[in-house]
Amino acid sequence: MGILTSLLLGTTIMLMALFFGLVFYVIYVNRYFKKRGIPFDIPPLSLTSIISTTPIQKSFTNMLAELYAKHNGHKVVGFLSLWKRKVLIVDRNVIRDVLVKDFDRFQDRGLYYNKDTDPLGAHIFALRGQEWKTRRAKLSPTFSSGKMKGIFSIMKECGTVLTNVAEQLSFENKPVNFQELFFRYGLAVISNTSFGFDSDALTNKNSKIFIMINKLFAPKIVRILRTLIRFNNDVAGLFKMSFTPPDVSEFFISLVMNAIKCRETSGVYRNDYLQLMIQLKHSGFLGANGAKMNLTNMEVAAEAYVSFVAGSETTSRTMSFCLYELAMNPAVQARLLEEVDSLREISYESIMNMEYLDMVVDETLRKYTPLGFLNRECTQDYQIAGTEILLEKGTHMMVSVRGLHYDPDLFPDPERFIPERFSKKNKGNIKPYSYMPFGIGPRFCIGQRFGKLSVKTGIVMVLRKFQVHRSSFTPEKIEFHPSTIITTACGGIWLHLTDRCASKTVDTDDNLGQL
């Protein structure tokens, strides 16, 4: 009994010490920001201010959006995220300076990576300094408009398979989870166009690549906390953390190593992303100019890995949210169907010239930006223009993309889906540095062209054959999952498909279909 009492007493003392330690830490952080003229957001209870930055009740993206709305009118606001001091930029002029004008002082994202313990984590999204600059310059040519035109036929073939799978599902007259279906499509597109893998992600429910990538995005609190810890170099570096599950790492390294070996031994040449990296591996150059950069096999694997991770999930989310809005807005769908039906053929040129489709996709990206925030690290002391605010070297800066996209002063009636915001007439009225679904400045998403083309192609292929309708499982308003970084609908997006070429009616039997 005495031992139990001692344990309870010891535990109580430790918890009290932790609580008061947190209270004093919050007071210290408050003074830190106050000294620099930066407002500090803190709820009435000090402990809550720290706990609320973990994705238990709300997503990190939503937390930042609320912080943006609450402090709209300030230049910046300080806050705590997993014990780390961070600064959210609210003013668009400061956003411009950090992301574009003074980019040389904010070029790093502040993400932790360790090539030894987690080689797949050392990719272009996380790299810093000159290493990032060189790799970005070398990899950019593969995402040119010319390259996109060259791979379009493969992308269209993936769209045909997508349509065939959707047709099989429509025969069941049950709702389809488009969030998963389009995730599989995104994997197939990247596999076939960028790496020459004949992926079975669309046709095989037990596809290995689907299982592996899906593990990374499963909405689990532990996983999201580990992801947020990656934004804290001190903690992640102290424990030399690895953020890629061992089985996922082993799978992708083996997959890419085998693909490289096959290309090198057979002499097969494909005008794709993998071929470009193999060229960089051997020569270090893509042309006569520029710094030499020989990629290792492991660096090729890291870039392949991030292409699958970044490309598949963002593509699937954008497409599924787009179809959700088409189902909820029949007039928008009718106008888009008219444009789809006006195509004489589906080609790269015809897709790129679809004006209304472009408006619909842009508005989808406004409401449902795949990654709702941007992050940068200050690489040297920096004074915010027109203020006395001095940011220390190492300060982590955040931009709430969702906050900007839902700001009624920037986008009136932001909850409504209005593609006309992005018409040729109105697009010029969008205020600078208010719309950035792919980021902005030198570090904007390198795969922007690829992503939008794969989204548009998939949507057109589906709408040539089907009309989409809401089901009894379709919510009036999307609720975002609190335990994910990527914008994700709770429970998926379930919609009905009807064949436009047949006189079908929507079945009211809403038993959930299986992919």
JSON list of C-alpha atoms in Angstrom, two decimals, residues 7 58 61 101 105 123 131 134 156 204 226 247 249 289 330 347 350 363 380 414 436 454 466 498 501 513:
[
{"chain": "A", "resi": 7, "resn": "LEU", "atom": "CA", "xyz": [3.61, 6.03, -7.00]},
{"chain": "A", "resi": 58, "resn": "LYS", "atom": "CA", "xyz": [-9.76, 20.20, -35.47]},
{"chain": "A", "resi": 61, "resn": "THR", "atom": "CA", "xyz": [-5.31, 23.58, -41.48]},
{"chain": "A", "resi": 101, "resn": "LYS", "atom": "CA", "xyz": [10.37, 39.48, -52.98]},
{"chain": "A", "resi": 105, "resn": "ARG", "atom": "CA", "xyz": [15.79, 34.64, -46.83]},
{"chain": "A", "resi": 123, "resn": "HIS", "atom": "CA", "xyz": [13.19, 14.86, -51.49]},
{"chain": "A", "resi": 131, "resn": "GLU", "atom": "CA", "xyz": [20.89, 21.44, -52.82]},
{"chain": "A", "resi": 134, "resn": "THR", "atom": "CA", "xyz": [20.14, 22.69, -58.01]},
{"chain": "A", "resi": 156, "resn": "LYS", "atom": "CA", "xyz": [-5.86, 9.42, -71.59]},
{"chain": "A", "resi": 204, "resn": "ASN", "atom": "CA", "xyz": [-7.01, -4.46, -58.43]},
{"chain": "A", "resi": 226, "resn": "ARG", "atom": "CA", "xyz": [4.51, 12.64, -36.36]},
{"chain": "A", "resi": 247, "resn": "ASP", "atom": "CA", "xyz": [7.63, -1.46, -45.04]},
{"chain": "A", "resi": 249, "resn": "SER", "atom": "CA", "xyz": [10.32, 2.55, -47.50]},
{"chain": "A", "resi": 289, "resn": "ASN", "atom": "CA", "xyz": [24.42, 24.65, -69.06]},
{"chain": "A", "resi": 330, "resn": "PRO", "atom": "CA", "xyz": [-26.79, 20.94, -61.29]},
{"chain": "A", "resi": 347, "resn": "SER", "atom": "CA", "xyz": [-6.68, 15.73, -77.02]},
{"chain": "A", "resi": 350, "resn": "SER", "atom": "CA", "xyz": [-8.85, 20.40, -76.57]},
{"chain": "A", "resi": 363, "resn": "GLU", "atom": "CA", "xyz": [-12.89, 27.20, -57.97]},
{"chain": "A", "resi": 380, "resn": "GLN", "atom": "CA", "xyz": [18.59, 35.10, -41.37]},
{"chain": "A", "resi": 414, "resn": "PRO", "atom": "CA", "xyz": [-16.75, 32.14, -49.93]},
{"chain": "A", "resi": 436, "resn": "MET", "atom": "CA", "xyz": [-2.37, 30.10, -54.17]},
{"chain": "A", "resi": 454, "resn": "SER", "atom": "CA", "xyz": [-4.44, 14.78, -64.83]},
{"chain": "A", "resi": 466, "resn": "PHE", "atom": "CA", "xyz": [-21.73, 9.83, -66.91]},
{"chain": "A", "resi": 498, "resn": "THR", "atom": "CA", "xyz": [-25.91, 7.51, -64.26]},
{"chain": "A", "resi": 501, "resn": "CYS", "atom": "CA", "xyz": [-26.18, 7.27, -73.03]},
{"chain": "A", "resi": 513, "resn": "GLY", "atom": "CA", "xyz": [-20.88, 0.18, -52.94]}
]
